[in-house]
Short mmCIF file of C-alpha atoms in Angstrom, two decimals:
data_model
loop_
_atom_site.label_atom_id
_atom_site.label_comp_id
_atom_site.label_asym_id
_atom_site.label_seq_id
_atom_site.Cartn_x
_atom_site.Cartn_y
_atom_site.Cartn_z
CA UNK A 1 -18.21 3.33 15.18
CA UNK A 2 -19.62 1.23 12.57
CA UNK A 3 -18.49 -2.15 10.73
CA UNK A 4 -18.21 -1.15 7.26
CA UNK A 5 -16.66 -2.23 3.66
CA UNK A 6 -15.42 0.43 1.83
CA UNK A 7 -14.81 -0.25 -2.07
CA UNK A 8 -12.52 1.33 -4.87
CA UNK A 9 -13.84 1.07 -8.17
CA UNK A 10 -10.93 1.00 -10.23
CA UNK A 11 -10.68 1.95 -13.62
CA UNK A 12 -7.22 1.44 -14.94
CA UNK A 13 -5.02 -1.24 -13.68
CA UNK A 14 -2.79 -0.37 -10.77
CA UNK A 15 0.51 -0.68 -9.26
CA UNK A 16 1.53 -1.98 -5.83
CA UNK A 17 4.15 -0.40 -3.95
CA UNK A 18 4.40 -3.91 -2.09
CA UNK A 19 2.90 -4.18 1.72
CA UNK A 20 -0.54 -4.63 2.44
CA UNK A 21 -1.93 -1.59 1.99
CA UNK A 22 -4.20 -1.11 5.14
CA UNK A 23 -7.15 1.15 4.64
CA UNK A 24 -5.65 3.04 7.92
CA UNK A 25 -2.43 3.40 5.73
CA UNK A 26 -4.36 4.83 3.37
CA UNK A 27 -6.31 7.12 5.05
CA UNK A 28 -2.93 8.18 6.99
CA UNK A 29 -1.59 9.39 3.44
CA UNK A 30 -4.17 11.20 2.18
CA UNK A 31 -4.65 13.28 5.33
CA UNK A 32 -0.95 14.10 5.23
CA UNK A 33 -1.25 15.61 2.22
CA UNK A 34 -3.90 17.74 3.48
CA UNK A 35 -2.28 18.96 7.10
CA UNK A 36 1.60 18.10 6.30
CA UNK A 37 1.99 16.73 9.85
CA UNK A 38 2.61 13.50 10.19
CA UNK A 39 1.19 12.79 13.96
CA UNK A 40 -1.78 15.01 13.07
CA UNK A 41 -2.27 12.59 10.30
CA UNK A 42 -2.74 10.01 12.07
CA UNK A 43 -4.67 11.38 15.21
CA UNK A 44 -6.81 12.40 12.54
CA UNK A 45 -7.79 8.48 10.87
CA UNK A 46 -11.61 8.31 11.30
CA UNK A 47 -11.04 4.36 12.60
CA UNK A 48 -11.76 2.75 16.00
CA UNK A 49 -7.77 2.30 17.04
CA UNK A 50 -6.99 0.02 20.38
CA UNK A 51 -3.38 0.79 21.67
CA UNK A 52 -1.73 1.80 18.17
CA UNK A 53 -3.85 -1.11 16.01
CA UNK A 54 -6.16 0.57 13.64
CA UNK A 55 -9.67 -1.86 13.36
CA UNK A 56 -8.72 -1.70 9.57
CA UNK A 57 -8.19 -4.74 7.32
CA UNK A 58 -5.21 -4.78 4.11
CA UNK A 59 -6.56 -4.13 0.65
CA UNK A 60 -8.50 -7.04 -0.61
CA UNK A 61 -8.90 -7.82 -4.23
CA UNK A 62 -8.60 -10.11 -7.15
CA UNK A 63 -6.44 -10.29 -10.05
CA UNK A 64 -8.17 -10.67 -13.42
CA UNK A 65 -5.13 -10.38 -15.52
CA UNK A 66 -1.40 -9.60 -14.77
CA UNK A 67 0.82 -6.94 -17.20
CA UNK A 68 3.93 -5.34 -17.04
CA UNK A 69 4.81 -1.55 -17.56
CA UNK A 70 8.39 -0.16 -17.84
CA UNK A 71 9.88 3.17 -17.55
CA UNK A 72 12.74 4.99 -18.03
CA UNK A 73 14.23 7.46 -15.67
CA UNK A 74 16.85 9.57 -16.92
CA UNK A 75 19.89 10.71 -14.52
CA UNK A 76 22.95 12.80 -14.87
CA UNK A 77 25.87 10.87 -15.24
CA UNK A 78 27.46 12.34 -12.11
CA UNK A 79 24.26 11.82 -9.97
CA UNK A 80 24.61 11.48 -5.89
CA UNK A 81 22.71 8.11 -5.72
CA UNK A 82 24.25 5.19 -3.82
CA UNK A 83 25.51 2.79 -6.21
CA UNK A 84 24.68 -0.14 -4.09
CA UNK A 85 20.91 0.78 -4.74
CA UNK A 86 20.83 0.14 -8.78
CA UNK A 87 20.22 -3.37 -9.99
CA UNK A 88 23.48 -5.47 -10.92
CA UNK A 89 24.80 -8.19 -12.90
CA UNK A 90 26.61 -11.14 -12.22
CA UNK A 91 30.26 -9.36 -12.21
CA UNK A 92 29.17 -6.81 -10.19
CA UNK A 93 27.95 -3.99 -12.87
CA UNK A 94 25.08 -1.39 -12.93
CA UNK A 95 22.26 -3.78 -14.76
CA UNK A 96 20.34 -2.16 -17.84
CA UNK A 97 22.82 1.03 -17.52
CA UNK A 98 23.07 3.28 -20.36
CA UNK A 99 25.58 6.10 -20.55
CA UNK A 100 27.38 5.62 -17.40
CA UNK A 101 30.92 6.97 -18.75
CA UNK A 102 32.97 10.16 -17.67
CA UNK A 103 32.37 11.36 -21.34
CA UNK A 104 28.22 11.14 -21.86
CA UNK A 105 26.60 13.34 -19.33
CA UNK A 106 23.04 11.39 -18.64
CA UNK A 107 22.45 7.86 -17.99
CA UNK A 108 18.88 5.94 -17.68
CA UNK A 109 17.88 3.38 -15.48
CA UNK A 110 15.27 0.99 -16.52
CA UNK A 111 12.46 0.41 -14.00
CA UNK A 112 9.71 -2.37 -14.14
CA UNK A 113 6.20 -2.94 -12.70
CA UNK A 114 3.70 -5.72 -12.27
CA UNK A 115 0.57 -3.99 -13.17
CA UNK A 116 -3.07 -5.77 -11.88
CA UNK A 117 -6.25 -5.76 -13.35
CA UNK A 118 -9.17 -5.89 -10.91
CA UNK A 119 -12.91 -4.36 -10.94
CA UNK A 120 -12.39 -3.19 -7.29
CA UNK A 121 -10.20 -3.23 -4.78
CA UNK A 122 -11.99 -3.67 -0.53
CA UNK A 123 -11.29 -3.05 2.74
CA UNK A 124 -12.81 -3.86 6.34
CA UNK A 125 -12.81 -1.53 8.82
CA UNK A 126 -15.02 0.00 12.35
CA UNK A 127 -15.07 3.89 11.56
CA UNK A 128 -17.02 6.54 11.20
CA UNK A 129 -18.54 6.57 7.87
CA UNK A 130 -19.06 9.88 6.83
CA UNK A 131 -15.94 11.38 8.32
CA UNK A 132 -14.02 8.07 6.09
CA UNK A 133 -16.03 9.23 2.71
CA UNK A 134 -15.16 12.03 3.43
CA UNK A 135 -11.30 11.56 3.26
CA UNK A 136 -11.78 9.39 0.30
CA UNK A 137 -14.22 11.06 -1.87
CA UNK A 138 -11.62 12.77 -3.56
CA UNK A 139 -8.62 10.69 -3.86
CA UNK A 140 -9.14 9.16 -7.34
CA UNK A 141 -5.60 7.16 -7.65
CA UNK A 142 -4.47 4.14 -5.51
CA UNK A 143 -1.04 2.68 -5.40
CA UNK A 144 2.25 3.88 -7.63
CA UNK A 145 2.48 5.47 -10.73
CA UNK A 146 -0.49 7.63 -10.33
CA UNK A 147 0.60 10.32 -12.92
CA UNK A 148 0.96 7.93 -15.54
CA UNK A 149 -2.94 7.20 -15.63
CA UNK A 150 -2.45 3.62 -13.70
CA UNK A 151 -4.92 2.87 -10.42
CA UNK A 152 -7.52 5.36 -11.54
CA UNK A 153 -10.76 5.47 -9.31
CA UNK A 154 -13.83 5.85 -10.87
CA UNK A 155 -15.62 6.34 -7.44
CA UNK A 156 -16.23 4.87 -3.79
CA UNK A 157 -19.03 3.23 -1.98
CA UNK A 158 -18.79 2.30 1.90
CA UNK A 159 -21.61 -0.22 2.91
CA UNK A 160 -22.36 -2.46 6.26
CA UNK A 161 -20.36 -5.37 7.03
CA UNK A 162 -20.13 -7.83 9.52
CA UNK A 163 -16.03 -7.71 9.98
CA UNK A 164 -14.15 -5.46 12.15
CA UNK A 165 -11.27 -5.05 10.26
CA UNK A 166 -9.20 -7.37 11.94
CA UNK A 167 -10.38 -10.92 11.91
CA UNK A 168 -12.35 -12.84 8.88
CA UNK A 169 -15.20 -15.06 8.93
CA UNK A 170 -12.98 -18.05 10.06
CA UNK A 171 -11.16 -16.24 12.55
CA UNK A 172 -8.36 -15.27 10.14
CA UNK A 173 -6.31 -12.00 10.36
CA UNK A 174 -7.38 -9.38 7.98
CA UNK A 175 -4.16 -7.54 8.57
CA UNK A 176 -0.65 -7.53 10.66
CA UNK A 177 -1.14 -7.98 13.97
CA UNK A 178 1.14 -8.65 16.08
CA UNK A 179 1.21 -12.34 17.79
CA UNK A 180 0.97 -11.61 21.43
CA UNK A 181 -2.33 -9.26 20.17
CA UNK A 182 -3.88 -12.04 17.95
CA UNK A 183 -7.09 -13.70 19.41
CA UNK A 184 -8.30 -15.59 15.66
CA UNK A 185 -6.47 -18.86 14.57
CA UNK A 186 -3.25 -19.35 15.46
CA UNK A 187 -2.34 -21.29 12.04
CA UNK A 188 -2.74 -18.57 10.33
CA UNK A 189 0.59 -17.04 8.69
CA UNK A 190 3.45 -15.43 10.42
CA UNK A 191 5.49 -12.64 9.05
CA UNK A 192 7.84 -9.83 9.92
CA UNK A 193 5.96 -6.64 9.44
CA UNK A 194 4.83 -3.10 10.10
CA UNK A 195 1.86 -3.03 12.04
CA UNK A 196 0.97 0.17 12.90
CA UNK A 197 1.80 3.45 11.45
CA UNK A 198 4.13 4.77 10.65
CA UNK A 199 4.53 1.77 8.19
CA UNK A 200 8.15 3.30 6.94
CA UNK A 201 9.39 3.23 10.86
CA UNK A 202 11.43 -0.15 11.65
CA UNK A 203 10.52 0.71 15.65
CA UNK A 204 6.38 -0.38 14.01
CA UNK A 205 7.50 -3.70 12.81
CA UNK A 206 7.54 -7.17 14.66
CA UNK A 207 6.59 -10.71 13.69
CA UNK A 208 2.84 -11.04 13.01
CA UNK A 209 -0.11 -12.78 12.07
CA UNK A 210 -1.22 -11.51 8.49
CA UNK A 211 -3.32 -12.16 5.86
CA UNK A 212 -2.00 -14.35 2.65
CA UNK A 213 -0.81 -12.21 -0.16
CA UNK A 214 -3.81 -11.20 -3.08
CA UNK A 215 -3.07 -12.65 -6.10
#
């Protein structure tokens, strides 16, 4: 295994789908889509793991310049969605509804997104390098939105580094990990969060040391 920086080269701003967005995480998703098994996924992430923590740091970038995208989706009036899951005013109503009576058949619901600008996005990691390109390579879209053009890869480069994935230069976490795990500085920030995946599963979160949020 090898201490390495991999880099996305963005080309369009992108949109996070909150988290941290480990490289491990990452990986995880891409290889899904490849074997659609979810254990075989992971089994399969090309990073030095020590019981269940992947040596893999959260994305690491910086903001040039902040934007906002909306869109619309459209829904049938008498659509199955829980209720409690729209956005709602102060009395209690569906927020930014349109067409929500018995009489009009579709209604829309109005959805927002901070979009970021950056020139790449980086993570640390121990892995195997080829067998990480090669999961990459092809995967030209990072974070949500993806079929609307926004977190478009123009390509990937993996170099050396000095990190492991999990600690910075001043002993900082590069990523959730959980406190009784942590060996860097013990000022750093605690959180409740996923730290291994899967990142969906509650029974993978506990309170952790973790990186501060990119701005």
């Amino acid at each position: 295994m090898e201490k390495l920086i991999v880099t996305a080269h963005m080309k369009t701003p992108f949109i996070t789908g909150g988290g941290y967005m480990t490289l491990d995480a990452l990986l995880a998703g891409i290889l899904f889509d490849q074997l659609q098994d979810v254990e075989a996924a992971h089994s399969s992430i090309p990073i030095k793991c020590t019981n269940g923590l992947f040596h893999a740091s959260a994305a690491i970038y910086e903001t040039l310049t902040h934007t906002r995208a909306a869109f619309v989706a459209n829904l049938r009036a008498e659509h199955s969605l829980d209720p409690d899951l729209f956005p709602k005013k102060r009395d209690g109503t569906i927020h930014r509804k349109i067409g929500r009576t018995k009489q009009e058949q579709f209604g829309a619901v109005l959805n927002s997104y901070d979009c970021k600008f950056v020139e790449s996005i980086e993570w640390h990691a121990e892995g195997d390098s080829e067998k990480i390109m090669r999961v990459i390579e092809s995967n030209f879209f990072l974070g949500k939105r993806r079929a609307s053009g926004f977190g478009e890869v123009t390509h990937w480069t993996i170099e050396s580094s000095e990190l492991d994935g999990l600690t910075g230069y001043v002993d900082e976490p590069l990523r959730p990990i959980p406190v009784n795990r942590f060996t860097g500085d013990k000022a750093s920030l605690k959180v409740d969060a996923a730290w291994r995946p899967a990142y969906w599963d509650p029974a993978n979160r506990t309170t952790c040391y973790a990186p501060e949020p990119c701005e």
